[in-house]
Amino acid sequence: MTIGDCKDRSLAPAGQQRIEWADDNMPVLKGIREEWEKTRPLAGVRIAACLHVTTETANLMRTLKAGGAEVALCASNPLSTQDDVAAALNEVYGIPTFAIRGEDEETYYSHIRSVLATGPQVTMDDGADLVTTLHGERQDLLPQIVGGTEETTTGVIRLKAMERDGYLRFPVVAVNEARTKHMFDNRYGTGQSTVDGILRATNALIAGSTFVVVGYGWCGRGVAARARGMGADVIVVEVDPLRALEAVMDGYRVMPMEKAAPQGHFFVTVTGNRDAIREEHFRAMRDGAIIANAGHFDVEINIPALAAMARERRQVRPNVEEFVLQDGRRVRLLAEGRLVNLGAAEGHPAQVMDMSFANQALSVAWLVQRAGQLERKVYAVPDDIDREVARRKLASMGVALEELTPVQREYLNSWQFGT
Ligand code: ADE
């Protein structure tokens, strides 16, 4: 029993069972945990984490605790909390967890404040709400902060803006920048779990549909690949010429949103920007269009505009809200426009979170080892950590590497060999 705040503590046994299931698919993180039980690199370090409260996050929290840290956790999104996991963290694992699925904005921020009240020395964020609240409301804590980590693209963008404005007051490791993070979690994790969320919410057939992916970053590439794999005709909407070109050569139709809007059966936003789908697009959509967001914040679909256009809105299935436009056409919004993969499904599978969270754990240890020596800026994950995570993941999969011969090594290090 801890001081945390969760929906129903009696859900703890179900949460524990699911956490253990995920753990079975997180061999890299488990390996770190087993080493840390002996070496205790985080002994006595207080960590405040603001992450999606899922089974995978629970295993990261267990790992930090095994390393000797005192951890407190809150949600990084009001709709992503798995209530059984929050209960198990509080009841079984003794990790104070403040998170309730569906919490309103006031509760969401009160939970962030509760975690900050534990007096952290290290922060862990997914979207930078913890760091921005700390900088805004708890500047008294700043002198004791050793550093922080950030999980996601949107959070890294916010932190870099803070650094640029001279506002960032401690070092933060951008976990998202690790190749063993974004090339797998963002691509395969978001790809699969977004389709999973759409299917769980709607049970709609993707084969034969037109599926519009707005944004062709790592997440968009993943969503487009999985939608195509399920038989959809995929349209990509992109503002960046290089990404648009890549999408064309990957075999997708690429066009502006205005042209895509009347064609799509499904729309998924993964831009990191606001208003990617807005009034003029809703106006052009076919009856029954399904729209979802897989970007970090719920601003990518302009929901207030949709609400203002609708003569009626109603919940038609769990995680599906239908907006009836003046002429009777219906637009169906999934998971309130919040991350559909976490709101309507269980988020990225454990196998990819294994790498993301191994990076998180090793980055925290890296920060703690360098306490007081780093600058107030956003750091990349050190290359040796990134490679170490890849090596451990391959080993867990039973995949061996080829080795360079001495002659090949010499060849790579010489400039004399030419035509
Ligand atoms: N972000 C996306 N999927 C996640 C998961 N399963 N756990 C934690 N954070 C996530």
PDB file of N, CA and C in Angstrom, residues 72-151:
ATOM      1  N   ALA A  72       8.424   7.584  -8.118  1.00  0.00           N
ATOM      2  CA  ALA A  72       6.987   7.902  -8.090  1.00  0.00           C
ATOM      3  C   ALA A  72       6.558   8.150  -9.531  1.00  0.00           C
ATOM      4  N   LEU A  73       5.346   7.711  -9.855  1.00  0.00           N
ATOM      5  CA  LEU A  73       4.888   7.735 -11.249  1.00  0.00           C
ATOM      6  C   LEU A  73       3.531   8.427 -11.371  1.00  0.00           C
ATOM      7  N   CYS A  74       3.391   9.231 -12.450  1.00  0.00           N
ATOM      8  CA  CYS A  74       2.066   9.730 -12.817  1.00  0.00           C
ATOM      9  C   CYS A  74       1.899   9.560 -14.323  1.00  0.00           C
ATOM     10  N   ALA A  75       0.687   9.804 -14.808  1.00  0.00           N
ATOM     11  CA  ALA A  75       0.387   9.565 -16.220  1.00  0.00           C
ATOM     12  C   ALA A  75       0.880  10.719 -17.086  1.00  0.00           C
ATOM     13  N   SER A  76       1.251  10.403 -18.323  1.00  0.00           N
ATOM     14  CA  SER A  76       1.648  11.451 -19.268  1.00  0.00           C
ATOM     15  C   SER A  76       0.524  11.742 -20.259  1.00  0.00           C
ATOM     16  N   ASN A  77      -0.629  11.146 -20.035  1.00  0.00           N
ATOM     17  CA  ASN A  77      -1.787  11.387 -20.895  1.00  0.00           C
ATOM     18  C   ASN A  77      -3.019  10.965 -20.097  1.00  0.00           C
ATOM     19  N   PRO A  78      -4.087  11.766 -20.102  1.00  0.00           N
ATOM     20  CA  PRO A  78      -5.242  11.432 -19.256  1.00  0.00           C
ATOM     21  C   PRO A  78      -5.951  10.139 -19.654  1.00  0.00           C
ATOM     22  N   LEU A  79      -5.746   9.685 -20.915  1.00  0.00           N
ATOM     23  CA  LEU A  79      -6.524   8.531 -21.388  1.00  0.00           C
ATOM     24  C   LEU A  79      -5.692   7.264 -21.550  1.00  0.00           C
ATOM     25  N   SER A  80      -4.413   7.301 -21.217  1.00  0.00           N
ATOM     26  CA  SER A  80      -3.579   6.128 -21.513  1.00  0.00           C
ATOM     27  C   SER A  80      -3.372   5.208 -20.314  1.00  0.00           C
ATOM     28  N   THR A  81      -3.859   5.608 -19.155  1.00  0.00           N
ATOM     29  CA  THR A  81      -3.590   4.804 -17.958  1.00  0.00           C
ATOM     30  C   THR A  81      -4.336   3.473 -17.991  1.00  0.00           C
ATOM     31  N   GLN A  82      -3.619   2.416 -17.654  1.00  0.00           N
ATOM     32  CA  GLN A  82      -4.246   1.105 -17.455  1.00  0.00           C
ATOM     33  C   GLN A  82      -4.480   0.990 -15.939  1.00  0.00           C
ATOM     34  N   ASP A  83      -5.751   1.066 -15.532  1.00  0.00           N
ATOM     35  CA  ASP A  83      -6.054   1.189 -14.112  1.00  0.00           C
ATOM     36  C   ASP A  83      -5.574  -0.007 -13.292  1.00  0.00           C
ATOM     37  N   ASP A  84      -5.567  -1.185 -13.912  1.00  0.00           N
ATOM     38  CA  ASP A  84      -5.090  -2.360 -13.163  1.00  0.00           C
ATOM     39  C   ASP A  84      -3.579  -2.256 -12.907  1.00  0.00           C
ATOM     40  N   VAL A  85      -2.871  -1.649 -13.846  1.00  0.00           N
ATOM     41  CA  VAL A  85      -1.418  -1.475 -13.681  1.00  0.00           C
ATOM     42  C   VAL A  85      -1.139  -0.468 -12.572  1.00  0.00           C
ATOM     43  N   ALA A  86      -1.887   0.634 -12.572  1.00  0.00           N
ATOM     44  CA  ALA A  86      -1.697   1.640 -11.516  1.00  0.00           C
ATOM     45  C   ALA A  86      -1.961   1.004 -10.148  1.00  0.00           C
ATOM     46  N   ALA A  87      -2.991   0.162 -10.091  1.00  0.00           N
ATOM     47  CA  ALA A  87      -3.312  -0.501  -8.818  1.00  0.00           C
ATOM     48  C   ALA A  87      -2.174  -1.425  -8.393  1.00  0.00           C
ATOM     49  N   ALA A  88      -1.664  -2.207  -9.342  1.00  0.00           N
ATOM     50  CA  ALA A  88      -0.588  -3.154  -8.999  1.00  0.00           C
ATOM     51  C   ALA A  88       0.685  -2.421  -8.569  1.00  0.00           C
ATOM     52  N   LEU A  89       0.987  -1.323  -9.250  1.00  0.00           N
ATOM     53  CA  LEU A  89       2.191  -0.573  -8.864  1.00  0.00           C
ATOM     54  C   LEU A  89       2.059  -0.094  -7.422  1.00  0.00           C
ATOM     55  N   ASN A  90       0.875   0.394  -7.072  1.00  0.00           N
ATOM     56  CA  ASN A  90       0.667   0.874  -5.703  1.00  0.00           C
ATOM     57  C   ASN A  90       0.645  -0.273  -4.696  1.00  0.00           C
ATOM     58  N   GLU A  91      -0.061  -1.330  -5.021  1.00  0.00           N
ATOM     59  CA  GLU A  91      -0.335  -2.381  -4.036  1.00  0.00           C
ATOM     60  C   GLU A  91       0.725  -3.464  -3.987  1.00  0.00           C
ATOM     61  N   VAL A  92       1.228  -3.848  -5.140  1.00  0.00           N
ATOM     62  CA  VAL A  92       2.122  -5.014  -5.193  1.00  0.00           C
ATOM     63  C   VAL A  92       3.591  -4.590  -5.207  1.00  0.00           C
ATOM     64  N   TYR A  93       3.880  -3.564  -5.992  1.00  0.00           N
ATOM     65  CA  TYR A  93       5.295  -3.219  -6.203  1.00  0.00           C
ATOM     66  C   TYR A  93       5.777  -2.063  -5.327  1.00  0.00           C
ATOM     67  N   GLY A  94       4.869  -1.460  -4.565  1.00  0.00           N
ATOM     68  CA  GLY A  94       5.273  -0.396  -3.642  1.00  0.00           C
ATOM     69  C   GLY A  94       5.822   0.827  -4.339  1.00  0.00           C
ATOM     70  N   ILE A  95       5.286   1.124  -5.525  1.00  0.00           N
ATOM     71  CA  ILE A  95       5.734   2.310  -6.275  1.00  0.00           C
ATOM     72  C   ILE A  95       4.564   3.299  -6.320  1.00  0.00           C
ATOM     73  N   PRO A  96       4.674   4.421  -5.603  1.00  0.00           N
ATOM     74  CA  PRO A  96       3.548   5.363  -5.576  1.00  0.00           C
ATOM     75  C   PRO A  96       3.174   5.812  -6.993  1.00  0.00           C
ATOM     76  N   THR A  97       1.928   5.561  -7.363  1.00  0.00           N
ATOM     77  CA  THR A  97       1.473   5.835  -8.729  1.00  0.00           C
ATOM     78  C   THR A  97       0.180   6.643  -8.665  1.00  0.00           C
ATOM     79  N   PHE A  98       0.195   7.752  -9.386  1.00  0.00           N
ATOM     80  CA  PHE A  98      -0.924   8.696  -9.355  1.00  0.00           C
ATOM     81  C   PHE A  98      -1.500   8.768 -10.762  1.00  0.00           C
ATOM     82  N   ALA A  99      -2.512   7.999 -11.053  1.00  0.00           N
ATOM     83  CA  ALA A  99      -3.021   7.958 -12.423  1.00  0.00           C
ATOM     84  C   ALA A  99      -4.368   7.248 -12.455  1.00  0.00           C
ATOM     85  N   ILE A 100      -5.315   7.870 -13.135  1.00  0.00           N
ATOM     86  CA  ILE A 100      -6.651   7.284 -13.292  1.00  0.00           C
ATOM     87  C   ILE A 100      -7.069   7.489 -14.741  1.00  0.00           C
ATOM     88  N   ARG A 101      -7.379   6.413 -15.429  1.00  0.00           N
ATOM     89  CA  ARG A 101      -7.801   6.561 -16.822  1.00  0.00           C
ATOM     90  C   ARG A 101      -9.024   7.479 -16.920  1.00  0.00           C
ATOM     91  N   GLY A 102      -8.949   8.460 -17.830  1.00  0.00           N
ATOM     92  CA  GLY A 102     -10.077   9.374 -18.031  1.00  0.00           C
ATOM     93  C   GLY A 102     -10.062  10.562 -17.086  1.00  0.00           C
ATOM     94  N   GLU A 103      -8.977  10.727 -16.321  1.00  0.00           N
ATOM     95  CA  GLU A 103      -8.917  11.850 -15.368  1.00  0.00           C
ATOM     96  C   GLU A 103      -9.051  13.182 -16.114  1.00  0.00           C
ATOM     97  N   ASP A 104      -9.674  14.163 -15.429  1.00  0.00           N
ATOM     98  CA  ASP A 104      -9.797  15.469 -16.088  1.00  0.00           C
ATOM     99  C   ASP A 104      -8.473  16.231 -15.950  1.00  0.00           C
ATOM    100  N   GLU A 105      -8.416  17.384 -16.623  1.00  0.00           N
ATOM    101  CA  GLU A 105      -7.142  18.103 -16.684  1.00  0.00           C
ATOM    102  C   GLU A 105      -6.651  18.502 -15.290  1.00  0.00           C
ATOM    103  N   GLU A 106      -7.612  18.882 -14.437  1.00  0.00           N
ATOM    104  CA  GLU A 106      -7.225  19.303 -13.082  1.00  0.00           C
ATOM    105  C   GLU A 106      -6.578  18.138 -12.324  1.00  0.00           C
ATOM    106  N   THR A 107      -7.190  16.962 -12.432  1.00  0.00           N
ATOM    107  CA  THR A 107      -6.637  15.787 -11.739  1.00  0.00           C
ATOM    108  C   THR A 107      -5.294  15.402 -12.345  1.00  0.00           C
ATOM    109  N   TYR A 108      -5.229  15.478 -13.684  1.00  0.00           N
ATOM    110  CA  TYR A 108      -3.972  15.155 -14.378  1.00  0.00           C
ATOM    111  C   TYR A 108      -2.824  15.989 -13.801  1.00  0.00           C
ATOM    112  N   TYR A 109      -3.046  17.300 -13.694  1.00  0.00           N
ATOM    113  CA  TYR A 109      -1.964  18.159 -13.175  1.00  0.00           C
ATOM    114  C   TYR A 109      -1.781  17.988 -11.668  1.00  0.00           C
ATOM    115  N   SER A 110      -2.859  17.669 -10.954  1.00  0.00           N
ATOM    116  CA  SER A 110      -2.668  17.452  -9.501  1.00  0.00           C
ATOM    117  C   SER A 110      -1.818  16.203  -9.290  1.00  0.00           C
ATOM    118  N   HIS A 111      -1.930  15.223 -10.194  1.00  0.00           N
ATOM    119  CA  HIS A 111      -1.089  14.022 -10.090  1.00  0.00           C
ATOM    120  C   HIS A 111       0.373  14.346 -10.400  1.00  0.00           C
ATOM    121  N   ILE A 112       0.577  15.214 -11.378  1.00  0.00           N
ATOM    122  CA  ILE A 112       1.959  15.645 -11.665  1.00  0.00           C
ATOM    123  C   ILE A 112       2.530  16.342 -10.421  1.00  0.00           C
ATOM    124  N   ARG A 113       1.707  17.165  -9.798  1.00  0.00           N
ATOM    125  CA  ARG A 113       2.193  17.884  -8.589  1.00  0.00           C
ATOM    126  C   ARG A 113       2.489  16.910  -7.458  1.00  0.00           C
ATOM    127  N   SER A 114       1.686  15.855  -7.345  1.00  0.00           N
ATOM    128  CA  SER A 114       1.930  14.861  -6.285  1.00  0.00           C
ATOM    129  C   SER A 114       3.279  14.191  -6.484  1.00  0.00           C
ATOM    130  N   VAL A 115       3.601  13.896  -7.727  1.00  0.00           N
ATOM    131  CA  VAL A 115       4.882  13.253  -8.023  1.00  0.00           C
ATOM    132  C   VAL A 115       6.037  14.227  -7.747  1.00  0.00           C
ATOM    133  N   LEU A 116       5.836  15.490  -8.098  1.00  0.00           N
ATOM    134  CA  LEU A 116       6.881  16.487  -7.815  1.00  0.00           C
ATOM    135  C   LEU A 116       7.051  16.683  -6.306  1.00  0.00           C
ATOM    136  N   ALA A 117       5.973  16.457  -5.568  1.00  0.00           N
ATOM    137  CA  ALA A 117       6.049  16.631  -4.106  1.00  0.00           C
ATOM    138  C   ALA A 117       6.967  15.601  -3.452  1.00  0.00           C
ATOM    139  N   THR A 118       7.348  14.553  -4.176  1.00  0.00           N
ATOM    140  CA  THR A 118       8.280  13.572  -3.605  1.00  0.00           C
ATOM    141  C   THR A 118       9.729  14.086  -3.648  1.00  0.00           C
ATOM    142  N   GLY A 119       9.916  15.284  -4.216  1.00  0.00           N
ATOM    143  CA  GLY A 119      11.255  15.889  -4.206  1.00  0.00           C
ATOM    144  C   GLY A 119      12.265  15.184  -5.082  1.00  0.00           C
ATOM    145  N   PRO A 120      11.949  15.028  -6.378  1.00  0.00           N
ATOM    146  CA  PRO A 120      12.835  14.238  -7.248  1.00  0.00           C
ATOM    147  C   PRO A 120      14.199  14.882  -7.496  1.00  0.00           C
ATOM    148  N   GLN A 121      15.150  13.994  -7.833  1.00  0.00           N
ATOM    149  CA  GLN A 121      16.466  14.447  -8.324  1.00  0.00           C
ATOM    150  C   GLN A 121      16.603  14.169  -9.818  1.00  0.00           C
ATOM    151  N   VAL A 122      15.760  13.263 -10.311  1.00  0.00           N
ATOM    152  CA  VAL A 122      15.767  12.918 -11.739  1.00  0.00           C
ATOM    153  C   VAL A 122      14.312  12.928 -12.217  1.00  0.00           C
ATOM    154  N   THR A 123      14.097  13.444 -13.434  1.00  0.00           N
ATOM    155  CA  THR A 123      12.752  13.403 -14.020  1.00  0.00           C
ATOM    156  C   THR A 123      12.754  12.475 -15.238  1.00  0.00           C
ATOM    157  N   MET A 124      11.615  11.850 -15.460  1.00  0.00           N
ATOM    158  CA  MET A 124      11.427  11.047 -16.681  1.00  0.00           C
ATOM    159  C   MET A 124      10.104  11.490 -17.273  1.00  0.00           C
ATOM    160  N   ASP A 125      10.139  11.882 -18.540  1.00  0.00           N
ATOM    161  CA  ASP A 125       8.957  12.479 -19.146  1.00  0.00           C
ATOM    162  C   ASP A 125       8.589  11.780 -20.439  1.00  0.00           C
ATOM    163  N   ASP A 126       7.329  11.888 -20.808  1.00  0.00           N
ATOM    164  CA  ASP A 126       6.877  11.479 -22.137  1.00  0.00           C
ATOM    165  C   ASP A 126       5.967  12.597 -22.630  1.00  0.00           C
ATOM    166  N   GLY A 127       6.579  13.631 -23.223  1.00  0.00           N
ATOM    167  CA  GLY A 127       5.801  14.773 -23.687  1.00  0.00           C
ATOM    168  C   GLY A 127       6.170  16.074 -22.997  1.00  0.00           C
ATOM    169  N   ALA A 128       6.973  15.994 -21.942  1.00  0.00           N
ATOM    170  CA  ALA A 128       7.559  17.170 -21.246  1.00  0.00           C
ATOM    171  C   ALA A 128       6.590  17.921 -20.335  1.00  0.00           C
ATOM    172  N   ASP A 129       5.454  17.328 -19.983  1.00  0.00           N
ATOM    173  CA  ASP A 129       4.553  18.026 -19.053  1.00  0.00           C
ATOM    174  C   ASP A 129       5.152  18.100 -17.645  1.00  0.00           C
ATOM    175  N   LEU A 130       5.914  17.098 -17.259  1.00  0.00           N
ATOM    176  CA  LEU A 130       6.520  17.110 -15.915  1.00  0.00           C
ATOM    177  C   LEU A 130       7.584  18.206 -15.831  1.00  0.00           C
ATOM    178  N   VAL A 131       8.458  18.239 -16.832  1.00  0.00           N
ATOM    179  CA  VAL A 131       9.548  19.224 -16.822  1.00  0.00           C
ATOM    180  C   VAL A 131       8.994  20.649 -16.907  1.00  0.00           C
ATOM    181  N   THR A 132       7.977  20.852 -17.739  1.00  0.00           N
ATOM    182  CA  THR A 132       7.451  22.218 -17.867  1.00  0.00           C
ATOM    183  C   THR A 132       6.720  22.623 -16.572  1.00  0.00           C
ATOM    184  N   THR A 133       6.013  21.681 -15.932  1.00  0.00           N
ATOM    185  CA  THR A 133       5.347  22.014 -14.664  1.00  0.00           C
ATOM    186  C   THR A 133       6.396  22.312 -13.593  1.00  0.00           C
ATOM    187  N   LEU A 134       7.455  21.525 -13.583  1.00  0.00           N
ATOM    188  CA  LEU A 134       8.525  21.746 -12.609  1.00  0.00           C
ATOM    189  C   LEU A 134       9.143  23.136 -12.799  1.00  0.00           C
ATOM    190  N   HIS A 135       9.455  23.470 -14.052  1.00  0.00           N
ATOM    191  CA  HIS A 135      10.061  24.783 -14.319  1.00  0.00           C
ATOM    192  C   HIS A 135       9.093  25.921 -13.987  1.00  0.00           C
ATOM    193  N   GLY A 136       7.786  25.673 -14.185  1.00  0.00           N
ATOM    194  CA  GLY A 136       6.802  26.738 -13.961  1.00  0.00           C
ATOM    195  C   GLY A 136       6.413  26.893 -12.502  1.00  0.00           C
ATOM    196  N   GLU A 137       6.212  25.757 -11.807  1.00  0.00           N
ATOM    197  CA  GLU A 137       5.594  25.833 -10.479  1.00  0.00           C
ATOM    198  C   GLU A 137       6.508  25.417  -9.332  1.00  0.00           C
ATOM    199  N   ARG A 138       7.553  24.656  -9.624  1.00  0.00           N
ATOM    200  CA  ARG A 138       8.382  24.140  -8.519  1.00  0.00           C
ATOM    201  C   ARG A 138       9.860  24.467  -8.742  1.00  0.00           C
ATOM    202  N   GLN A 139      10.117  25.736  -8.944  1.00  0.00           N
ATOM    203  CA  GLN A 139      11.514  26.137  -9.179  1.00  0.00           C
ATOM    204  C   GLN A 139      12.386  25.867  -7.959  1.00  0.00           C
ATOM    205  N   ASP A 140      11.747  25.749  -6.783  1.00  0.00           N
ATOM    206  CA  ASP A 140      12.512  25.423  -5.570  1.00  0.00           C
ATOM    207  C   ASP A 140      13.225  24.074  -5.710  1.00  0.00           C
ATOM    208  N   LEU A 141      12.697  23.200  -6.583  1.00  0.00           N
ATOM    209  CA  LEU A 141      13.311  21.868  -6.750  1.00  0.00           C
ATOM    210  C   LEU A 141      14.520  21.896  -7.684  1.00  0.00           C
ATOM    211  N   LEU A 142      14.620  22.950  -8.509  1.00  0.00           N
ATOM    212  CA  LEU A 142      15.632  22.953  -9.574  1.00  0.00           C
ATOM    213  C   LEU A 142      17.058  22.674  -9.076  1.00  0.00           C
ATOM    214  N   PRO A 143      17.491  23.264  -7.951  1.00  0.00           N
ATOM    215  CA  PRO A 143      18.893  23.042  -7.545  1.00  0.00           C
ATOM    216  C   PRO A 143      19.244  21.565  -7.303  1.00  0.00           C
ATOM    217  N   GLN A 144      18.253  20.757  -6.934  1.00  0.00           N
ATOM    218  CA  GLN A 144      18.574  19.359  -6.618  1.00  0.00           C
ATOM    219  C   GLN A 144      18.425  18.425  -7.817  1.00  0.00           C
ATOM    220  N   ILE A 145      17.961  18.955  -8.949  1.00  0.00           N
ATOM    221  CA  ILE A 145      17.729  18.079 -10.106  1.00  0.00           C
ATOM    222  C   ILE A 145      19.053  17.802 -10.820  1.00  0.00           C
ATOM    223  N   VAL A 146      19.337  16.511 -10.941  1.00  0.00           N
ATOM    224  CA  VAL A 146      20.557  16.049 -11.618  1.00  0.00           C
ATOM    225  C   VAL A 146      20.345  16.064 -13.136  1.00  0.00           C
ATOM    226  N   GLY A 147      19.146  15.697 -13.558  1.00  0.00           N
ATOM    227  CA  GLY A 147      18.837  15.668 -14.983  1.00  0.00           C
ATOM    228  C   GLY A 147      17.525  14.939 -15.220  1.00  0.00           C
ATOM    229  N   GLY A 148      17.187  14.849 -16.499  1.00  0.00           N
ATOM    230  CA  GLY A 148      15.934  14.189 -16.848  1.00  0.00           C
ATOM    231  C   GLY A 148      16.074  13.401 -18.134  1.00  0.00           C
ATOM    232  N   THR A 149      15.052  12.634 -18.438  1.00  0.00           N
ATOM    233  CA  THR A 149      15.004  11.932 -19.722  1.00  0.00           C
ATOM    234  C   THR A 149      13.673  12.252 -20.394  1.00  0.00           C
ATOM    235  N   GLU A 150      13.663  12.179 -21.718  1.00  0.00           N
ATOM    236  CA  GLU A 150      12.428  12.449 -22.467  1.00  0.00           C
ATOM    237  C   GLU A 150      12.237  11.358 -23.504  1.00  0.00           C
ATOM    238  N   GLU A 151      11.020  10.834 -23.530  1.00  0.00           N
ATOM    239  CA  GLU A 151      10.723   9.641 -24.312  1.00  0.00           C
ATOM    240  C   GLU A 151      10.325   9.919 -25.759  1.00  0.00           C
TER     241      GLU A 151
END
